[in-house]
Short mmCIF file of C-alpha atoms in Angstrom, two decimals:
data_model
loop_
_atom_site.label_atom_id
_atom_site.label_comp_id
_atom_site.label_asym_id
_atom_site.label_seq_id
_atom_site.Cartn_x
_atom_site.Cartn_y
_atom_site.Cartn_z
CA MET A 76 -20.00 1.66 -8.37
CA GLN A 77 -19.62 2.01 -5.22
CA TYR A 78 -18.33 5.21 -3.22
CA THR A 79 -16.68 6.44 0.01
CA THR A 80 -15.74 9.49 1.37
CA LEU A 81 -11.52 9.54 1.31
CA GLY A 82 -10.20 9.33 5.02
CA SER A 83 -11.80 11.54 7.33
CA SER A 84 -12.27 14.32 4.98
CA GLY A 85 -15.38 15.03 2.51
CA LEU A 86 -14.35 14.05 -0.34
CA ILE A 87 -15.69 11.37 -2.48
CA VAL A 88 -14.53 8.90 -4.24
CA SER A 89 -15.20 5.81 -6.28
CA ARG A 90 -14.15 2.81 -4.45
CA LEU A 91 -12.11 1.89 -7.96
CA ALA A 92 -9.60 5.36 -9.61
CA PHE A 93 -7.91 5.25 -12.72
CA GLY A 94 -4.23 5.11 -12.76
CA SER A 95 -3.26 6.52 -16.10
CA MET A 96 0.89 5.67 -15.87
CA THR A 97 -0.24 3.83 -18.93
CA PHE A 98 -1.31 7.53 -21.38
CA THR A 99 2.17 9.20 -22.97
CA ARG A 100 1.41 11.07 -25.94
CA ASP A 101 4.75 9.58 -27.54
CA ALA A 102 6.74 8.45 -24.67
CA HIS A 103 7.90 5.13 -24.99
CA PHE A 104 8.18 2.80 -21.67
CA ALA A 105 8.64 -0.46 -22.97
CA GLY A 106 5.51 -2.93 -21.56
CA ILE A 107 4.05 0.73 -19.53
CA THR A 108 3.10 3.27 -21.85
CA LYS A 109 0.51 2.20 -24.68
CA THR A 110 -1.74 4.15 -24.77
CA THR A 111 -2.66 7.37 -26.92
CA GLY A 112 -4.15 9.93 -28.76
CA GLY A 113 -8.12 8.66 -28.76
CA ASP A 114 -7.76 5.83 -27.34
CA VAL A 115 -7.56 7.40 -24.45
CA ASP A 116 -10.43 9.66 -24.67
CA ALA A 117 -12.38 6.67 -25.59
CA ILE A 118 -10.91 4.61 -21.82
CA VAL A 119 -11.47 7.37 -20.11
CA GLY A 120 -15.04 7.78 -21.19
CA GLN A 121 -15.41 3.95 -20.39
CA ALA A 122 -14.02 4.69 -16.77
CA ILE A 123 -16.50 7.78 -16.70
CA ASP A 124 -19.59 5.77 -17.90
CA GLY A 125 -18.57 2.69 -15.87
CA GLY A 126 -18.72 5.29 -12.66
CA ILE A 127 -15.20 6.29 -11.78
CA ASN A 128 -14.87 9.64 -10.70
CA PHE A 129 -10.83 9.36 -9.84
CA PHE A 130 -8.58 9.63 -12.26
CA ASP A 131 -5.02 9.35 -10.45
CA THR A 132 -1.84 10.68 -12.47
CA ALA A 133 1.56 11.55 -11.47
CA ASP A 134 4.24 15.00 -13.28
CA ILE A 135 6.99 11.86 -13.81
CA TYR A 136 4.62 9.27 -15.98
CA SER A 137 6.04 9.93 -19.56
CA ALA A 138 8.32 12.92 -18.44
CA GLY A 139 4.74 14.88 -18.09
CA GLN A 140 3.22 13.55 -21.18
CA SER A 141 0.42 11.29 -18.95
CA GLU A 142 -0.45 14.62 -17.16
CA GLU A 143 -1.78 16.21 -20.33
CA VAL A 144 -3.09 14.00 -22.28
CA LEU A 145 -5.40 13.04 -19.03
CA GLY A 146 -5.95 16.62 -18.29
CA ALA A 147 -6.69 16.51 -22.31
CA ALA A 148 -9.53 13.54 -22.15
CA LEU A 149 -11.25 15.32 -18.70
CA ALA A 150 -11.13 18.97 -19.80
CA SER A 151 -15.01 18.98 -20.62
CA ARG A 152 -16.03 17.47 -17.44
CA ARG A 153 -13.39 19.03 -14.90
CA GLY A 154 -16.52 19.62 -12.77
CA GLU A 155 -17.31 16.01 -12.85
CA VAL A 156 -13.75 14.40 -11.40
CA VAL A 157 -11.26 13.79 -8.91
CA ILE A 158 -7.36 14.51 -9.90
CA ALA A 159 -4.61 13.42 -8.13
CA THR A 160 -1.13 14.18 -9.03
CA LYS A 161 2.26 13.88 -7.86
CA VAL A 162 5.62 15.12 -6.68
CA ARG A 163 9.42 13.79 -5.99
CA GLY A 164 10.70 12.25 -9.07
CA ARG A 165 13.24 13.51 -11.45
CA MET A 166 12.02 15.94 -14.25
CA GLY A 167 15.10 17.56 -16.02
CA GLU A 168 19.02 17.13 -15.41
CA ALA A 169 18.83 20.37 -12.57
CA LEU A 170 19.85 19.22 -9.43
CA VAL A 171 16.97 20.94 -8.02
CA GLN A 172 14.65 19.43 -10.08
CA ALA A 173 13.54 16.97 -7.84
CA GLY A 174 12.46 16.17 -4.28
CA LEU A 175 10.78 17.58 -1.98
CA SER A 176 12.08 21.00 -0.84
CA LYS A 177 10.05 24.31 -1.06
CA ARG A 178 11.52 24.85 -4.16
CA ASN A 179 10.65 21.50 -6.23
CA ILE A 180 6.73 21.93 -4.79
CA HIS A 181 5.62 24.98 -5.43
CA TYR A 182 7.78 24.94 -8.68
CA SER A 183 5.69 21.73 -9.62
CA ILE A 184 2.27 22.17 -8.48
CA ASP A 185 2.85 25.36 -11.19
CA GLN A 186 4.32 23.11 -13.77
CA SER A 187 0.94 19.90 -13.65
CA LEU A 188 -1.80 22.59 -13.39
CA ARG A 189 0.02 23.37 -17.22
CA ARG A 190 -0.20 20.30 -18.11
CA LEU A 191 -3.05 19.03 -17.19
CA GLY A 192 -4.60 21.77 -17.99
CA THR A 193 -6.64 23.24 -14.91
CA ASP A 194 -6.19 26.03 -12.08
CA TRP A 195 -6.16 23.01 -8.93
CA VAL A 196 -6.10 19.49 -8.61
CA ASP A 197 -8.33 17.64 -5.91
CA LEU A 198 -5.04 15.75 -4.64
CA TYR A 199 -1.59 16.58 -4.89
CA ILE A 200 1.07 13.72 -2.77
CA ALA A 201 4.09 13.37 -2.07
CA HIS A 202 5.55 10.53 -4.13
CA TRP A 203 7.81 9.09 -1.97
CA GLU A 204 9.93 10.08 0.72
CA ASP A 205 12.89 12.36 0.51
CA ALA A 206 16.01 11.96 2.96
CA TYR A 207 17.62 15.66 1.72
CA THR A 208 15.04 17.49 3.06
CA PRO A 209 13.87 18.37 6.11
CA LEU A 210 10.37 16.60 7.12
CA GLU A 211 8.78 20.67 8.77
CA GLU A 212 10.17 22.76 4.95
CA THR A 213 8.10 19.69 2.41
CA LEU A 214 4.73 20.06 5.23
CA GLU A 215 5.00 23.60 5.29
CA ALA A 216 5.45 23.84 1.01
CA LEU A 217 2.42 21.41 0.94
CA ASP A 218 0.36 23.53 3.28
CA ALA A 219 1.08 26.58 1.17
CA VAL A 220 -0.01 25.23 -1.79
CA VAL A 221 -3.37 23.88 -0.47
CA ARG A 222 -3.74 27.94 0.84
CA SER A 223 -3.04 28.68 -2.81
CA GLY A 224 -5.56 26.66 -3.98
CA LYS A 225 -4.02 25.20 -5.87
CA ALA A 226 -4.97 21.68 -4.40
CA ARG A 227 -7.71 20.69 -2.39
CA TYR A 228 -6.07 17.63 -0.60
CA ILE A 229 -2.29 16.62 -0.06
CA GLY A 230 -1.75 13.01 0.51
CA PHE A 231 1.49 10.60 0.82
CA SER A 232 3.00 7.57 -1.25
CA ASN A 233 5.02 5.34 -0.09
CA TRP A 234 6.10 6.52 2.96
CA ALA A 235 7.21 4.72 5.89
CA PRO A 236 4.02 4.59 8.56
CA TRP A 237 6.49 6.41 11.25
CA LYS A 238 6.72 9.57 9.20
CA VAL A 239 3.69 9.65 7.90
CA ALA A 240 2.66 10.07 11.97
CA ALA A 241 5.89 12.61 12.51
CA ALA A 242 4.33 14.40 9.68
CA LEU A 243 1.00 14.59 11.02
CA GLU A 244 1.26 15.84 14.61
CA MET A 245 3.54 18.50 13.04
CA GLN A 246 0.75 19.53 10.66
CA LYS A 247 -1.35 19.39 13.61
CA ALA A 248 0.79 21.33 16.23
CA ASN A 249 1.72 24.03 13.08
CA GLY A 250 -2.01 24.21 11.92
CA TRP A 251 -0.83 22.92 8.40
CA ALA A 252 -2.31 21.16 6.00
CA ARG A 253 -2.89 17.26 7.21
CA PHE A 254 -2.75 14.32 4.88
CA THR A 255 -6.09 12.69 3.70
CA HIS A 256 -4.74 10.23 2.84
CA GLY A 257 -1.72 7.47 1.65
CA GLN A 258 -1.67 5.91 -1.88
CA VAL A 259 0.61 2.30 -1.21
CA TYR A 260 1.35 -0.68 -2.51
CA TYR A 261 -1.50 -3.51 -1.25
CA SER A 262 -2.53 -6.16 -3.08
CA LEU A 263 -3.14 -10.14 -2.05
CA VAL A 264 0.56 -10.78 -2.58
CA GLY A 265 2.13 -7.86 -0.93
CA ARG A 266 0.12 -6.78 2.53
CA ASP A 267 3.23 -5.41 4.33
CA VAL A 268 0.76 -2.85 5.05
CA GLU A 269 -1.16 -4.49 7.17
CA ARG A 270 1.36 -4.63 9.80
CA ASP A 271 1.58 -0.66 10.26
CA MET A 272 0.59 1.45 7.85
CA VAL A 273 -3.30 0.38 7.94
CA PRO A 274 -3.32 0.66 12.05
CA MET A 275 -1.96 3.51 11.72
CA ALA A 276 -4.39 5.56 8.85
CA ARG A 277 -7.79 3.92 11.41
CA HIS A 278 -5.61 5.64 13.74
CA TYR A 279 -5.35 9.26 12.05
CA GLY A 280 -8.71 8.37 9.90
CA LEU A 281 -6.50 8.30 6.73
CA GLY A 282 -7.86 6.77 3.74
CA LEU A 283 -5.07 4.52 1.15
CA THR A 284 -5.41 3.77 -2.49
CA CYS A 285 -4.53 1.27 -3.54
CA TRP A 286 -1.44 0.94 -6.45
CA SER A 287 -0.48 -2.26 -8.70
CA PRO A 288 -3.70 -4.09 -6.98
CA LEU A 289 -3.05 -6.82 -8.72
CA GLY A 290 0.57 -7.65 -8.01
CA GLY A 291 2.68 -5.64 -10.69
CA GLY A 292 0.05 -8.11 -13.38
CA LEU A 293 0.74 -11.21 -11.56
CA LEU A 294 -3.07 -11.54 -10.12
CA SER A 295 -4.31 -10.82 -14.07
CA GLY A 296 -5.28 -14.09 -15.10
CA ARG A 297 -2.74 -14.35 -17.57
CA TYR A 298 0.11 -16.39 -15.44
CA THR A 299 0.35 -19.59 -14.51
CA ARG A 300 4.02 -21.44 -12.46
CA ASP A 301 4.44 -23.01 -16.17
CA THR A 302 3.94 -19.48 -17.94
CA ALA A 303 6.81 -16.74 -18.08
CA PRO A 304 5.42 -13.34 -19.02
CA ALA A 305 6.93 -12.22 -22.66
CA GLY A 306 6.54 -10.02 -25.34
CA ASP A 307 5.51 -6.66 -23.96
CA ASP A 308 3.74 -8.10 -20.72
CA ARG A 309 4.19 -5.91 -17.73
CA LEU A 310 6.03 -8.45 -15.93
CA ALA A 311 8.18 -8.73 -18.77
CA SER A 312 9.71 -5.39 -19.04
CA PHE A 313 8.63 -3.68 -15.74
CA ASP A 314 8.32 -6.72 -12.80
CA PHE A 315 10.14 -4.46 -9.82
CA ILE A 316 7.65 -5.93 -7.07
CA PRO A 317 9.82 -7.95 -4.89
CA THR A 318 7.77 -11.07 -4.83
CA ASP A 319 7.90 -14.51 -3.20
CA LYS A 320 6.77 -16.16 -6.79
CA ALA A 321 6.18 -19.75 -5.25
CA LYS A 322 3.69 -17.88 -2.39
CA ALA A 323 2.28 -15.90 -4.89
CA PHE A 324 0.77 -19.00 -7.41
CA ASP A 325 -0.48 -20.42 -4.23
CA ILE A 326 -2.36 -17.95 -4.02
CA LEU A 327 -3.15 -17.51 -7.37
CA ASP A 328 -3.92 -21.21 -7.32
CA ALA A 329 -6.85 -20.07 -4.78
CA VAL A 330 -7.81 -16.96 -6.35
CA ARG A 331 -8.54 -18.67 -9.32
CA GLU A 332 -10.79 -21.78 -7.77
CA ILE A 333 -12.59 -19.02 -5.79
CA ALA A 334 -13.39 -17.12 -8.86
CA VAL A 335 -14.77 -20.34 -11.10
CA GLU A 336 -17.13 -20.51 -7.44
CA LEU A 337 -18.87 -17.34 -8.36
CA ASP A 338 -18.54 -16.66 -12.42
CA ALA A 339 -16.01 -13.76 -11.67
CA SER A 340 -12.35 -13.62 -13.68
CA VAL A 341 -9.21 -14.18 -11.30
CA ALA A 342 -8.44 -10.12 -11.38
CA GLN A 343 -11.79 -9.27 -10.50
CA VAL A 344 -11.74 -11.05 -6.90
CA ALA A 345 -8.12 -9.67 -5.92
CA LEU A 346 -10.05 -6.07 -6.00
CA ALA A 347 -12.78 -7.32 -4.84
CA TRP A 348 -10.73 -8.84 -1.99
CA LEU A 349 -8.76 -4.84 -1.36
CA LEU A 350 -12.01 -3.28 -1.42
CA THR A 351 -13.14 -5.16 1.69
CA ARG A 352 -9.91 -4.63 3.91
CA PRO A 353 -10.06 -1.89 6.43
CA ALA A 354 -8.90 1.84 5.76
CA VAL A 355 -8.89 0.92 1.76
CA SER A 356 -10.89 4.09 0.07
CA SER A 357 -9.86 3.06 -3.76
CA VAL A 358 -8.15 0.41 -5.41
CA ILE A 359 -6.06 2.26 -8.48
CA VAL A 360 -6.80 -0.07 -11.91
CA GLY A 361 -4.96 0.52 -14.59
CA ALA A 362 -5.77 -0.82 -18.04
CA SER A 363 -5.00 -0.08 -22.08
CA LYS A 364 -7.33 -2.35 -23.28
CA PRO A 365 -11.39 -1.61 -23.55
CA HIS A 366 -11.43 -4.73 -22.03
CA GLN A 367 -9.58 -5.30 -19.67
CA LEU A 368 -11.08 -2.20 -18.06
CA ALA A 369 -14.55 -3.29 -18.32
CA ASP A 370 -13.20 -6.19 -16.52
CA ASN A 371 -11.86 -4.86 -13.97
CA LEU A 372 -14.87 -2.60 -13.20
CA GLY A 373 -16.68 -5.55 -12.50
CA ALA A 374 -14.97 -5.96 -9.40
CA ALA A 375 -17.36 -3.24 -8.05
CA ASP A 376 -20.47 -6.22 -8.36
CA ILE A 377 -18.26 -9.32 -6.81
CA VAL A 378 -19.40 -9.85 -3.31
CA LEU A 379 -16.81 -12.89 -1.24
CA PRO A 380 -18.42 -14.78 0.77
CA ASP A 381 -16.45 -15.12 4.11
CA ALA A 382 -15.65 -18.37 3.77
CA ALA A 383 -13.35 -17.13 0.18
CA LEU A 384 -12.83 -14.25 2.58
CA ALA A 385 -11.01 -16.09 5.69
CA ARG A 386 -8.77 -18.31 3.07
CA LEU A 387 -7.76 -15.69 1.02
CA ASP A 388 -6.72 -13.59 4.21
CA ALA A 389 -5.10 -16.52 5.50
CA LEU A 390 -3.10 -17.13 2.61
CA GLY A 391 -1.38 -14.05 2.26
CA ARG A 392 -1.10 -12.65 5.69
CA PRO A 393 2.04 -11.12 6.29
CA GLU A 394 4.79 -12.68 8.72
CA THR A 395 4.18 -11.32 12.29
CA LEU A 396 7.33 -9.37 13.16
CA TYR A 397 7.87 -8.33 16.84
CA PRO A 398 6.36 -6.66 18.47
CA GLN A 399 3.18 -7.52 17.86
CA TRP A 400 4.06 -11.37 18.12
CA HIS A 401 4.46 -10.18 21.47
CA ASN A 402 1.40 -8.42 21.37
CA ASP A 403 -0.83 -10.76 20.60
CA MET A 404 0.89 -13.58 22.53
CA PHE A 405 0.30 -11.11 25.72
CA HIS A 406 -3.17 -9.61 24.76
CA ASP A 407 -6.03 -9.72 27.34
CA ALA A 408 -8.35 -12.21 26.66
CA ALA A 409 -10.91 -11.52 28.87
CA ALA A 410 -10.57 -8.11 27.42
CA ARG A 411 -10.89 -9.86 24.57
CA ALA A 412 -13.80 -12.03 24.53
CA ALA A 413 -15.93 -9.11 27.26
CA LEU A 414 -15.91 -7.16 23.95
CA GLY A 415 -16.45 -8.87 21.02
CA ARG A 416 -12.77 -8.36 19.14
#
């Protein structure tokens, strides 16, 4: 396993993290909530034995059950691991039981800690934006959570880069706890974050953790143009990520060829590519079966040749939008050459 600090913080995390969205006690979400009972203990133990020290969950996963079973599985190892959970989603019928208001943040952290069976979490993450709560209110509440000792660090997930930048400036101006990282969707078939999120993260010293690094399962190696998702496959029941399938299968063809050359799996190549990307601290893998996790863990040992990296980068590079195309067109060629950039 490889390790790094999360962004510019001092928190040391494994480059591969484990996402527990599949964990549940008895809630059912077709294609997603598959891991229960002793299987949870076994797969958490396998992850730790494989070097993973970073576990991610959220209050809304299986209506809180993911936090409960993950917390129980980690109870005897709490001092060894990093736990992240999230707040924002609706956890009850009452209007106030959702969002990033001061009320819901303070209520939700206490409920998450109770379910996890711990006095504190390492990372508390605003799961997505809240259009109904002033940004200042959210940030002040998150700062209070850190000051109370209930969370060590805070982060965001699925926020627009401009809002993150505005938040960071507010946090700096008010002496509030600052975001250390962002959890974002990033994969070989979903690279929108490269336009604005990655440059912003590098400017502010944020680390990025990547959810759905296999494009919702498309890059797992199970699918071809001629094999449609079926049964309890995640893609068959939870294919919510907008993806240009034709372009994605062109990328998948290249990944398969590179995987054969390296004697690796398709998923390992896709994960190894993400581990090379600027600003990426950790890649969140999920698995409901031991062989899936074992395969994902092998990605940490894959070294992609320069030619393979260049090929993958060219195939999946997102369209350049304004003002990037203008700035690229009129860059200072002499300065770039002199500085080796």
